[in-house]
Amino acid sequence: MISFTVFVFLTLLFTLSLVKQLRKPTAEKRRLLPPGPRKLPFIGNLHQLGTLPHQSLQYLSNKHGPLMFLQLGSIPTLVVSSAEMAREIFKNHDSVFSGRPSLYAANRLGYGSTVSFAPYGEYWREMRKIMILELLSPKRVQSFEAVRFEEVKLLLQTIALSHGPVNLSELTLSLTNNIVCRIALGKRNRSGADDANKVSEMLKETQAMLGGFFPVDFFPRLGWLNKFSGLENRLEKIFREMDNFYDQVIKEHIADNSSERSGAEHEDVVDVLLRVQKDPNQAIAITDDQIKGVLVVSSLFFNSNYE
């Protein structure tokens, strides 16, 4: 009986000691965390983001500093809101902060492999190199000067020939969409349908989905809640439309791969990616789905820069 009592006592003592040791690093880590607002159970600081998160984050950072810690659901988040702090992080500690969060909509719409959301590694490095050297280089941007000139000329002609007031907002948006469509896809119209308008609608919905609230992004164990938010069906709908559209674009470019289009100054984004795909010297093999993912990112990039 005595030996059993001693055994229980020693067991409890060991358990309490173990719990204390396990809790000690947690307390130390909490002391090392940057300052931030108080959080609520389960949701953390999600309630403080509001309907305009950028303004909410600015308000909170003004109160808690340029380096702020937030708990978004079960996801610990570091908010950086000054150029000096960003420079310190990405220049001196870039390898530590090189990871990217796995976002549900971004993975789906980007085919799980876009350079913007892919995890840091060999694939990301190679795709980033392709984007910089082949798609976003000064030479490539310069090669699209004629496209921009022609579209601006058409816009001015439309305004000059108008017999009444014109809606500059709509015309400017049309100009942007036409430039994006020609740069990314190589053509303005296809089979009588306006590709520019189609791309515009897809990009708008894509941006809405990327900015949408998917519970699984903040509560990984509650992914089943996505089906009750209504965004799941919208996400799948735009994905199918986008996938079919870009699949058709790729097929048309393969079928129309004539010598006059293969020159560097006549290549659009799809031409470049198909050429890279065929290059045996590439460090990684690029699939059609990965090309579609790059097209999504490229279209969003060009669109945001021209708007």
PDB file of C-alpha atoms in Angstrom:
ATOM      1  CA  MET A   1       0.000   0.000   0.000  1.00  0.00           C
ATOM      2  CA  ILE A   2       2.784   2.389   0.944  1.00  0.00           C
ATOM      3  CA  SER A   3       4.745   1.592  -2.178  1.00  0.00           C
ATOM      4  CA  PHE A   4       1.641   2.271  -4.318  1.00  0.00           C
ATOM      5  CA  THR A   5       1.105   5.638  -2.584  1.00  0.00           C
ATOM      6  CA  VAL A   6       4.734   6.558  -3.171  1.00  0.00           C
ATOM      7  CA  PHE A   7       4.393   5.523  -6.807  1.00  0.00           C
ATOM      8  CA  VAL A   8       1.294   7.714  -7.298  1.00  0.00           C
ATOM      9  CA  PHE A   9       2.990  10.650  -5.566  1.00  0.00           C
ATOM     10  CA  LEU A  10       6.120  10.336  -7.688  1.00  0.00           C
ATOM     11  CA  THR A  11       3.992  10.021 -10.827  1.00  0.00           C
ATOM     12  CA  LEU A  12       2.062  13.189  -9.986  1.00  0.00           C
ATOM     13  CA  LEU A  13       5.277  15.014  -9.163  1.00  0.00           C
ATOM     14  CA  PHE A  14       6.811  13.961 -12.481  1.00  0.00           C
ATOM     15  CA  THR A  15       3.665  14.969 -14.382  1.00  0.00           C
ATOM     16  CA  LEU A  16       3.541  18.404 -12.765  1.00  0.00           C
ATOM     17  CA  SER A  17       7.226  18.906 -13.479  1.00  0.00           C
ATOM     18  CA  LEU A  18       6.744  17.885 -17.094  1.00  0.00           C
ATOM     19  CA  VAL A  19       3.765  20.222 -17.534  1.00  0.00           C
ATOM     20  CA  LYS A  20       5.774  23.054 -16.018  1.00  0.00           C
ATOM     21  CA  GLN A  21       8.658  22.422 -18.399  1.00  0.00           C
ATOM     22  CA  LEU A  22       6.302  22.268 -21.385  1.00  0.00           C
ATOM     23  CA  ARG A  23       4.601  25.511 -20.413  1.00  0.00           C
ATOM     24  CA  LYS A  24       7.806  27.368 -19.749  1.00  0.00           C
ATOM     25  CA  PRO A  25       8.920  27.679 -23.413  1.00  0.00           C
ATOM     26  CA  THR A  26       5.409  28.776 -24.326  1.00  0.00           C
ATOM     27  CA  ALA A  27       5.576  31.593 -21.796  1.00  0.00           C
ATOM     28  CA  GLU A  28       9.016  32.558 -23.041  1.00  0.00           C
ATOM     29  CA  LYS A  29       7.801  32.560 -26.631  1.00  0.00           C
ATOM     30  CA  ARG A  30       4.903  34.781 -25.660  1.00  0.00           C
ATOM     31  CA  ARG A  31       7.291  37.269 -24.104  1.00  0.00           C
ATOM     32  CA  LEU A  32       9.316  37.254 -27.327  1.00  0.00           C
ATOM     33  CA  LEU A  33       6.320  37.899 -29.576  1.00  0.00           C
ATOM     34  CA  PRO A  34       5.850  41.411 -31.002  1.00  0.00           C
ATOM     35  CA  PRO A  35       3.143  43.544 -29.371  1.00  0.00           C
ATOM     36  CA  GLY A  36      -0.419  43.240 -30.557  1.00  0.00           C
ATOM     37  CA  PRO A  37      -4.063  43.692 -29.553  1.00  0.00           C
ATOM     38  CA  ARG A  38      -5.751  41.370 -27.111  1.00  0.00           C
ATOM     39  CA  LYS A  39      -7.438  38.407 -28.737  1.00  0.00           C
ATOM     40  CA  LEU A  40     -10.660  36.520 -28.143  1.00  0.00           C
ATOM     41  CA  PRO A  41     -10.893  32.758 -27.630  1.00  0.00           C
ATOM     42  CA  PHE A  42     -11.086  30.670 -30.811  1.00  0.00           C
ATOM     43  CA  ILE A  43     -11.320  33.556 -33.334  1.00  0.00           C
ATOM     44  CA  GLY A  44      -8.291  35.449 -32.046  1.00  0.00           C
ATOM     45  CA  ASN A  45      -8.125  38.897 -33.682  1.00  0.00           C
ATOM     46  CA  LEU A  46     -10.320  38.154 -36.694  1.00  0.00           C
ATOM     47  CA  HIS A  47     -13.087  40.385 -35.365  1.00  0.00           C
ATOM     48  CA  GLN A  48     -10.736  43.385 -35.493  1.00  0.00           C
ATOM     49  CA  LEU A  49     -10.137  43.234 -39.245  1.00  0.00           C
ATOM     50  CA  GLY A  50     -13.566  44.600 -40.138  1.00  0.00           C
ATOM     51  CA  THR A  51     -14.901  45.116 -43.666  1.00  0.00           C
ATOM     52  CA  LEU A  52     -11.842  47.159 -44.703  1.00  0.00           C
ATOM     53  CA  PRO A  53      -8.887  45.131 -43.407  1.00  0.00           C
ATOM     54  CA  HIS A  54      -6.230  47.479 -44.807  1.00  0.00           C
ATOM     55  CA  GLN A  55      -7.627  50.372 -42.790  1.00  0.00           C
ATOM     56  CA  SER A  56      -8.043  48.216 -39.700  1.00  0.00           C
ATOM     57  CA  LEU A  57      -4.452  47.013 -39.933  1.00  0.00           C
ATOM     58  CA  GLN A  58      -3.227  50.576 -40.338  1.00  0.00           C
ATOM     59  CA  TYR A  59      -5.151  51.652 -37.237  1.00  0.00           C
ATOM     60  CA  LEU A  60      -3.849  48.717 -35.212  1.00  0.00           C
ATOM     61  CA  SER A  61      -0.253  49.202 -36.375  1.00  0.00           C
ATOM     62  CA  ASN A  62      -0.380  52.881 -35.441  1.00  0.00           C
ATOM     63  CA  LYS A  63      -1.331  51.729 -31.956  1.00  0.00           C
ATOM     64  CA  HIS A  64       0.924  48.686 -31.542  1.00  0.00           C
ATOM     65  CA  GLY A  65       3.913  49.463 -33.763  1.00  0.00           C
ATOM     66  CA  PRO A  66       5.355  48.624 -37.204  1.00  0.00           C
ATOM     67  CA  LEU A  67       5.840  44.979 -36.206  1.00  0.00           C
ATOM     68  CA  MET A  68       2.612  43.568 -34.814  1.00  0.00           C
ATOM     69  CA  PHE A  69       1.399  40.098 -33.884  1.00  0.00           C
ATOM     70  CA  LEU A  70      -2.155  38.963 -34.645  1.00  0.00           C
ATOM     71  CA  GLN A  71      -3.828  35.620 -34.087  1.00  0.00           C
ATOM     72  CA  LEU A  72      -6.161  35.077 -37.048  1.00  0.00           C
ATOM     73  CA  GLY A  73      -8.197  32.095 -35.979  1.00  0.00           C
ATOM     74  CA  SER A  74      -5.574  29.423 -35.347  1.00  0.00           C
ATOM     75  CA  ILE A  75      -3.022  31.071 -37.663  1.00  0.00           C
ATOM     76  CA  PRO A  76      -0.294  33.191 -35.999  1.00  0.00           C
ATOM     77  CA  THR A  77       0.330  36.253 -38.177  1.00  0.00           C
ATOM     78  CA  LEU A  78       3.061  38.868 -38.247  1.00  0.00           C
ATOM     79  CA  VAL A  79       2.016  42.266 -39.641  1.00  0.00           C
ATOM     80  CA  VAL A  80       4.792  44.482 -41.028  1.00  0.00           C
ATOM     81  CA  SER A  81       3.759  48.073 -41.746  1.00  0.00           C
ATOM     82  CA  SER A  82       6.908  50.115 -42.278  1.00  0.00           C
ATOM     83  CA  ALA A  83       9.502  50.258 -45.044  1.00  0.00           C
ATOM     84  CA  GLU A  84      12.361  50.021 -42.558  1.00  0.00           C
ATOM     85  CA  MET A  85      10.967  46.900 -40.920  1.00  0.00           C
ATOM     86  CA  ALA A  86      10.189  45.300 -44.289  1.00  0.00           C
ATOM     87  CA  ARG A  87      13.746  46.009 -45.438  1.00  0.00           C
ATOM     88  CA  GLU A  88      15.146  44.422 -42.290  1.00  0.00           C
ATOM     89  CA  ILE A  89      13.020  41.301 -42.773  1.00  0.00           C
ATOM     90  CA  PHE A  90      13.455  40.717 -46.497  1.00  0.00           C
ATOM     91  CA  LYS A  91      17.090  41.789 -46.717  1.00  0.00           C
ATOM     92  CA  ASN A  92      18.635  40.347 -43.599  1.00  0.00           C
ATOM     93  CA  HIS A  93      16.200  37.540 -42.745  1.00  0.00           C
ATOM     94  CA  ASP A  94      14.750  36.641 -46.147  1.00  0.00           C
ATOM     95  CA  SER A  95      15.308  32.883 -45.789  1.00  0.00           C
ATOM     96  CA  VAL A  96      13.299  32.821 -42.560  1.00  0.00           C
ATOM     97  CA  PHE A  97      10.336  34.699 -44.061  1.00  0.00           C
ATOM     98  CA  SER A  98      10.437  33.113 -47.524  1.00  0.00           C
ATOM     99  CA  GLY A  99       7.498  30.787 -46.912  1.00  0.00           C
ATOM    100  CA  ARG A 100       3.974  31.467 -48.128  1.00  0.00           C
ATOM    101  CA  PRO A 101       0.656  30.623 -46.502  1.00  0.00           C
ATOM    102  CA  SER A 102      -1.418  27.945 -48.183  1.00  0.00           C
ATOM    103  CA  LEU A 103      -4.623  29.743 -49.187  1.00  0.00           C
ATOM    104  CA  TYR A 104      -7.586  27.724 -50.402  1.00  0.00           C
ATOM    105  CA  ALA A 105      -8.753  29.987 -53.248  1.00  0.00           C
ATOM    106  CA  ALA A 106      -5.217  30.767 -54.418  1.00  0.00           C
ATOM    107  CA  ASN A 107      -4.324  27.085 -54.602  1.00  0.00           C
ATOM    108  CA  ARG A 108      -7.463  26.273 -56.546  1.00  0.00           C
ATOM    109  CA  LEU A 109      -7.377  29.147 -59.003  1.00  0.00           C
ATOM    110  CA  GLY A 110      -3.602  28.930 -59.388  1.00  0.00           C
ATOM    111  CA  TYR A 111      -3.615  25.159 -59.983  1.00  0.00           C
ATOM    112  CA  GLY A 112      -1.607  24.755 -56.793  1.00  0.00           C
ATOM    113  CA  SER A 113       1.576  26.017 -58.447  1.00  0.00           C
ATOM    114  CA  THR A 114       1.503  29.746 -59.198  1.00  0.00           C
ATOM    115  CA  VAL A 115       4.728  31.602 -58.551  1.00  0.00           C
ATOM    116  CA  SER A 116       2.878  34.059 -56.293  1.00  0.00           C
ATOM    117  CA  PHE A 117       1.646  31.399 -53.871  1.00  0.00           C
ATOM    118  CA  ALA A 118       3.941  28.410 -54.402  1.00  0.00           C
ATOM    119  CA  PRO A 119       6.073  27.371 -51.400  1.00  0.00           C
ATOM    120  CA  TYR A 120       9.695  28.432 -51.443  1.00  0.00           C
ATOM    121  CA  GLY A 121      11.845  25.845 -53.172  1.00  0.00           C
ATOM    122  CA  GLU A 122      13.297  24.772 -56.503  1.00  0.00           C
ATOM    123  CA  TYR A 123      10.012  25.105 -58.394  1.00  0.00           C
ATOM    124  CA  TRP A 124       9.404  28.615 -57.077  1.00  0.00           C
ATOM    125  CA  ARG A 125      12.941  29.711 -57.918  1.00  0.00           C
ATOM    126  CA  GLU A 126      12.754  28.383 -61.479  1.00  0.00           C
ATOM    127  CA  MET A 127       9.298  29.825 -62.163  1.00  0.00           C
ATOM    128  CA  ARG A 128      10.354  33.165 -60.715  1.00  0.00           C
ATOM    129  CA  LYS A 129      13.376  33.170 -63.035  1.00  0.00           C
ATOM    130  CA  ILE A 130      11.134  32.437 -66.023  1.00  0.00           C
ATOM    131  CA  MET A 131       8.745  35.213 -65.030  1.00  0.00           C
ATOM    132  CA  ILE A 132      11.545  37.768 -64.621  1.00  0.00           C
ATOM    133  CA  LEU A 133      13.619  36.848 -67.658  1.00  0.00           C
ATOM    134  CA  GLU A 134      10.896  35.879 -70.119  1.00  0.00           C
ATOM    135  CA  LEU A 135       7.720  37.732 -69.157  1.00  0.00           C
ATOM    136  CA  LEU A 136       8.531  40.826 -67.088  1.00  0.00           C
ATOM    137  CA  SER A 137      11.928  41.870 -68.429  1.00  0.00           C
ATOM    138  CA  PRO A 138      12.375  45.433 -69.820  1.00  0.00           C
ATOM    139  CA  LYS A 139      12.890  43.944 -73.282  1.00  0.00           C
ATOM    140  CA  ARG A 140       9.627  42.016 -73.092  1.00  0.00           C
ATOM    141  CA  VAL A 141       7.679  45.022 -71.820  1.00  0.00           C
ATOM    142  CA  GLN A 142       9.187  47.117 -74.608  1.00  0.00           C
ATOM    143  CA  SER A 143       8.104  44.532 -77.173  1.00  0.00           C
ATOM    144  CA  PHE A 144       4.477  45.268 -76.271  1.00  0.00           C
ATOM    145  CA  GLU A 145       4.837  48.999 -76.993  1.00  0.00           C
ATOM    146  CA  ALA A 146       3.075  48.630 -80.365  1.00  0.00           C
ATOM    147  CA  VAL A 147       0.105  46.947 -78.660  1.00  0.00           C
ATOM    148  CA  ARG A 148      -0.250  49.789 -76.176  1.00  0.00           C
ATOM    149  CA  PHE A 149       0.122  52.390 -78.936  1.00  0.00           C
ATOM    150  CA  GLU A 150      -2.542  50.774 -81.142  1.00  0.00           C
ATOM    151  CA  GLU A 151      -5.046  50.408 -78.318  1.00  0.00           C
ATOM    152  CA  VAL A 152      -4.582  54.010 -77.135  1.00  0.00           C
ATOM    153  CA  LYS A 153      -4.972  55.168 -80.751  1.00  0.00           C
ATOM    154  CA  LEU A 154      -8.247  53.236 -81.054  1.00  0.00           C
ATOM    155  CA  LEU A 155      -9.443  54.754 -77.783  1.00  0.00           C
ATOM    156  CA  LEU A 156      -8.726  58.286 -78.993  1.00  0.00           C
ATOM    157  CA  GLN A 157     -10.477  57.571 -82.293  1.00  0.00           C
ATOM    158  CA  THR A 158     -13.537  56.325 -80.421  1.00  0.00           C
ATOM    159  CA  ILE A 159     -13.640  59.520 -78.368  1.00  0.00           C
ATOM    160  CA  ALA A 160     -13.063  61.752 -81.422  1.00  0.00           C
ATOM    161  CA  LEU A 161     -15.824  60.091 -83.454  1.00  0.00           C
ATOM    162  CA  SER A 162     -18.343  60.157 -80.622  1.00  0.00           C
ATOM    163  CA  HIS A 163     -21.390  62.387 -81.235  1.00  0.00           C
ATOM    164  CA  GLY A 164     -22.065  62.930 -77.562  1.00  0.00           C
ATOM    165  CA  PRO A 165     -20.665  62.465 -74.045  1.00  0.00           C
ATOM    166  CA  VAL A 166     -18.506  59.407 -73.443  1.00  0.00           C
ATOM    167  CA  ASN A 167     -17.998  57.367 -70.313  1.00  0.00           C
ATOM    168  CA  LEU A 168     -14.256  57.611 -69.736  1.00  0.00           C
ATOM    169  CA  SER A 169     -14.358  55.063 -66.918  1.00  0.00           C
ATOM    170  CA  GLU A 170     -15.808  52.406 -69.224  1.00  0.00           C
ATOM    171  CA  LEU A 171     -13.483  53.327 -72.087  1.00  0.00           C
ATOM    172  CA  THR A 172     -10.420  53.230 -69.836  1.00  0.00           C
ATOM    173  CA  LEU A 173     -11.449  49.842 -68.469  1.00  0.00           C
ATOM    174  CA  SER A 174     -11.982  48.606 -72.028  1.00  0.00           C
ATOM    175  CA  LEU A 175      -8.524  49.911 -72.962  1.00  0.00           C
ATOM    176  CA  THR A 176      -6.971  48.041 -70.044  1.00  0.00           C
ATOM    177  CA  ASN A 177      -8.788  44.823 -70.853  1.00  0.00           C
ATOM    178  CA  ASN A 178      -7.849  44.946 -74.529  1.00  0.00           C
ATOM    179  CA  ILE A 179      -4.179  45.509 -73.718  1.00  0.00           C
ATOM    180  CA  VAL A 180      -4.158  42.681 -71.188  1.00  0.00           C
ATOM    181  CA  CYS A 181      -5.939  40.354 -73.593  1.00  0.00           C
ATOM    182  CA  ARG A 182      -3.529  41.054 -76.441  1.00  0.00           C
ATOM    183  CA  ILE A 183      -0.400  40.837 -74.285  1.00  0.00           C
ATOM    184  CA  ALA A 184      -1.421  37.648 -72.489  1.00  0.00           C
ATOM    185  CA  LEU A 185      -3.402  35.873 -75.205  1.00  0.00           C
ATOM    186  CA  GLY A 186      -2.224  37.496 -78.424  1.00  0.00           C
ATOM    187  CA  LYS A 187      -5.601  38.471 -79.828  1.00  0.00           C
ATOM    188  CA  ARG A 188      -8.409  40.905 -79.167  1.00  0.00           C
ATOM    189  CA  ASN A 189     -11.332  38.946 -80.554  1.00  0.00           C
ATOM    190  CA  ARG A 190     -11.992  35.289 -81.145  1.00  0.00           C
ATOM    191  CA  SER A 191     -14.830  33.908 -83.285  1.00  0.00           C
ATOM    192  CA  GLY A 192     -16.786  37.138 -82.951  1.00  0.00           C
ATOM    193  CA  ALA A 193     -16.670  37.069 -79.149  1.00  0.00           C
ATOM    194  CA  ASP A 194     -14.912  39.762 -77.195  1.00  0.00           C
ATOM    195  CA  ASP A 195     -12.106  37.987 -75.338  1.00  0.00           C
ATOM    196  CA  ALA A 196     -11.238  41.187 -73.515  1.00  0.00           C
ATOM    197  CA  ASN A 197     -14.671  41.371 -71.860  1.00  0.00           C
ATOM    198  CA  LYS A 198     -14.543  37.694 -71.002  1.00  0.00           C
ATOM    199  CA  VAL A 199     -11.104  38.025 -69.452  1.00  0.00           C
ATOM    200  CA  SER A 200     -12.262  41.123 -67.574  1.00  0.00           C
ATOM    201  CA  GLU A 201     -15.213  39.322 -65.991  1.00  0.00           C
ATOM    202  CA  MET A 202     -13.059  36.334 -65.061  1.00  0.00           C
ATOM    203  CA  LEU A 203     -10.406  38.566 -63.515  1.00  0.00           C
ATOM    204  CA  LYS A 204     -13.003  40.443 -61.478  1.00  0.00           C
ATOM    205  CA  GLU A 205     -14.434  37.196 -60.122  1.00  0.00           C
ATOM    206  CA  THR A 206     -10.949  35.788 -59.550  1.00  0.00           C
ATOM    207  CA  GLN A 207      -9.969  38.841 -57.514  1.00  0.00           C
ATOM    208  CA  ALA A 208     -13.199  38.543 -55.524  1.00  0.00           C
ATOM    209  CA  MET A 209     -12.439  34.891 -54.737  1.00  0.00           C
ATOM    210  CA  LEU A 210      -8.834  35.616 -53.759  1.00  0.00           C
ATOM    211  CA  GLY A 211     -10.116  38.228 -51.322  1.00  0.00           C
ATOM    212  CA  GLY A 212     -12.994  36.074 -50.063  1.00  0.00           C
ATOM    213  CA  PHE A 213     -13.249  34.599 -46.573  1.00  0.00           C
ATOM    214  CA  PHE A 214     -12.702  30.843 -46.612  1.00  0.00           C
ATOM    215  CA  PRO A 215     -12.855  29.396 -43.071  1.00  0.00           C
ATOM    216  CA  VAL A 216     -10.247  26.734 -43.862  1.00  0.00           C
ATOM    217  CA  ASP A 217      -7.609  29.466 -44.294  1.00  0.00           C
ATOM    218  CA  PHE A 218      -7.956  30.414 -40.626  1.00  0.00           C
ATOM    219  CA  PHE A 219      -9.258  27.161 -39.143  1.00  0.00           C
ATOM    220  CA  PRO A 220      -7.553  24.295 -41.030  1.00  0.00           C
ATOM    221  CA  ARG A 221      -9.561  21.642 -39.178  1.00  0.00           C
ATOM    222  CA  LEU A 222     -12.873  23.218 -40.177  1.00  0.00           C
ATOM    223  CA  GLY A 223     -12.520  22.989 -43.939  1.00  0.00           C
ATOM    224  CA  TRP A 224     -15.998  21.491 -44.242  1.00  0.00           C
ATOM    225  CA  LEU A 225     -17.429  24.928 -43.380  1.00  0.00           C
ATOM    226  CA  ASN A 226     -16.422  26.151 -46.851  1.00  0.00           C
ATOM    227  CA  LYS A 227     -19.413  24.344 -48.313  1.00  0.00           C
ATOM    228  CA  PHE A 228     -21.815  26.436 -46.233  1.00  0.00           C
ATOM    229  CA  SER A 229     -20.403  29.863 -47.094  1.00  0.00           C
ATOM    230  CA  GLY A 230     -21.587  29.980 -50.706  1.00  0.00           C
ATOM    231  CA  LEU A 231     -18.080  30.851 -51.887  1.00  0.00           C
ATOM    232  CA  GLU A 232     -17.270  27.218 -52.606  1.00  0.00           C
ATOM    233  CA  ASN A 233     -19.732  27.030 -55.498  1.00  0.00           C
ATOM    234  CA  ARG A 234     -18.610  30.409 -56.864  1.00  0.00           C
ATOM    235  CA  LEU A 235     -14.995  29.300 -56.687  1.00  0.00           C
ATOM    236  CA  GLU A 236     -15.658  26.066 -58.562  1.00  0.00           C
ATOM    237  CA  LYS A 237     -17.744  27.894 -61.176  1.00  0.00           C
ATOM    238  CA  ILE A 238     -15.078  30.475 -61.989  1.00  0.00           C
ATOM    239  CA  PHE A 239     -12.391  27.785 -61.937  1.00  0.00           C
ATOM    240  CA  ARG A 240     -14.233  25.708 -64.549  1.00  0.00           C
ATOM    241  CA  GLU A 241     -14.841  28.751 -66.740  1.00  0.00           C
ATOM    242  CA  MET A 242     -11.244  29.882 -66.449  1.00  0.00           C
ATOM    243  CA  ASP A 243      -9.856  26.395 -67.024  1.00  0.00           C
ATOM    244  CA  ASN A 244     -11.932  25.873 -70.170  1.00  0.00           C
ATOM    245  CA  PHE A 245     -11.032  29.315 -71.493  1.00  0.00           C
ATOM    246  CA  TYR A 246      -7.273  29.006 -70.973  1.00  0.00           C
ATOM    247  CA  ASP A 247      -7.305  25.422 -72.231  1.00  0.00           C
ATOM    248  CA  GLN A 248      -8.860  26.639 -75.487  1.00  0.00           C
ATOM    249  CA  VAL A 249      -6.334  29.477 -75.711  1.00  0.00           C
ATOM    250  CA  ILE A 250      -3.404  27.050 -75.337  1.00  0.00           C
ATOM    251  CA  LYS A 251      -4.831  24.729 -77.989  1.00  0.00           C
ATOM    252  CA  GLU A 252      -5.284  27.616 -80.412  1.00  0.00           C
ATOM    253  CA  HIS A 253      -1.714  28.776 -79.876  1.00  0.00           C
ATOM    254  CA  ILE A 254      -0.351  25.271 -80.460  1.00  0.00           C
ATOM    255  CA  ALA A 255      -2.391  24.974 -83.656  1.00  0.00           C
ATOM    256  CA  ASP A 256      -1.336  28.456 -84.791  1.00  0.00           C
ATOM    257  CA  ASN A 257       2.357  28.042 -84.006  1.00  0.00           C
ATOM    258  CA  SER A 258       3.501  29.449 -87.362  1.00  0.00           C
ATOM    259  CA  SER A 259       6.922  30.899 -88.133  1.00  0.00           C
ATOM    260  CA  GLU A 260       5.718  34.495 -88.209  1.00  0.00           C
ATOM    261  CA  ARG A 261       4.433  34.191 -84.625  1.00  0.00           C
ATOM    262  CA  SER A 262       7.506  32.489 -83.258  1.00  0.00           C
ATOM    263  CA  GLY A 263       9.746  35.549 -83.387  1.00  0.00           C
ATOM    264  CA  ALA A 264      10.503  37.122 -80.017  1.00  0.00           C
ATOM    265  CA  GLU A 265       8.926  40.463 -80.874  1.00  0.00           C
ATOM    266  CA  HIS A 266       5.657  38.791 -81.934  1.00  0.00           C
ATOM    267  CA  GLU A 267       5.354  36.453 -78.958  1.00  0.00           C
ATOM    268  CA  ASP A 268       2.617  36.894 -76.407  1.00  0.00           C
ATOM    269  CA  VAL A 269       2.685  35.364 -72.924  1.00  0.00           C
ATOM    270  CA  VAL A 270       1.237  32.040 -74.091  1.00  0.00           C
ATOM    271  CA  ASP A 271       3.808  31.769 -76.898  1.00  0.00           C
ATOM    272  CA  VAL A 272       6.630  32.376 -74.438  1.00  0.00           C
ATOM    273  CA  LEU A 273       5.378  29.752 -71.990  1.00  0.00           C
ATOM    274  CA  LEU A 274       4.869  27.150 -74.726  1.00  0.00           C
ATOM    275  CA  ARG A 275       8.386  27.816 -76.002  1.00  0.00           C
ATOM    276  CA  VAL A 276       9.800  27.412 -72.491  1.00  0.00           C
ATOM    277  CA  GLN A 277       7.770  24.220 -72.065  1.00  0.00           C
ATOM    278  CA  LYS A 278       9.475  22.689 -75.117  1.00  0.00           C
ATOM    279  CA  ASP A 279      12.966  23.763 -74.059  1.00  0.00           C
ATOM    280  CA  PRO A 280      14.892  20.593 -73.047  1.00  0.00           C
ATOM    281  CA  ASN A 281      17.392  22.674 -71.081  1.00  0.00           C
ATOM    282  CA  GLN A 282      14.826  23.840 -68.539  1.00  0.00           C
ATOM    283  CA  ALA A 283      15.558  22.713 -64.997  1.00  0.00           C
ATOM    284  CA  ILE A 284      11.904  21.808 -64.410  1.00  0.00           C
ATOM    285  CA  ALA A 285       9.189  20.433 -66.671  1.00  0.00           C
ATOM    286  CA  ILE A 286       6.243  22.784 -67.111  1.00  0.00           C
ATOM    287  CA  THR A 287       2.754  21.303 -67.514  1.00  0.00           C
ATOM    288  CA  ASP A 288      -0.250  22.897 -69.202  1.00  0.00           C
ATOM    289  CA  ASP A 289      -1.877  23.429 -65.806  1.00  0.00           C
ATOM    290  CA  GLN A 290       1.194  25.315 -64.628  1.00  0.00           C
ATOM    291  CA  ILE A 291       1.012  27.460 -67.771  1.00  0.00           C
ATOM    292  CA  LYS A 292      -2.592  28.265 -66.906  1.00  0.00           C
ATOM    293  CA  GLY A 293      -1.529  29.205 -63.391  1.00  0.00           C
ATOM    294  CA  VAL A 294       1.077  31.605 -64.795  1.00  0.00           C
ATOM    295  CA  LEU A 295      -1.549  33.083 -67.123  1.00  0.00           C
ATOM    296  CA  VAL A 296      -3.804  33.797 -64.156  1.00  0.00           C
ATOM    297  CA  VAL A 297      -0.990  35.596 -62.310  1.00  0.00           C
ATOM    298  CA  SER A 298       0.194  37.418 -65.455  1.00  0.00           C
ATOM    299  CA  SER A 299      -3.303  38.630 -66.284  1.00  0.00           C
ATOM    300  CA  LEU A 300      -3.841  39.894 -62.740  1.00  0.00           C
ATOM    301  CA  PHE A 301      -0.407  41.572 -62.785  1.00  0.00           C
ATOM    302  CA  PHE A 302      -0.908  43.348 -66.098  1.00  0.00           C
ATOM    303  CA  ASN A 303      -4.466  44.295 -65.193  1.00  0.00           C
ATOM    304  CA  SER A 304      -3.511  45.804 -61.814  1.00  0.00           C
ATOM    305  CA  ASN A 305      -0.652  47.774 -63.375  1.00  0.00           C
ATOM    306  CA  TYR A 306      -2.724  49.259 -66.173  1.00  0.00           C
ATOM    307  CA  GLU A 307      -5.803  50.112 -64.116  1.00  0.00           C
TER     308      GLU A 307
END
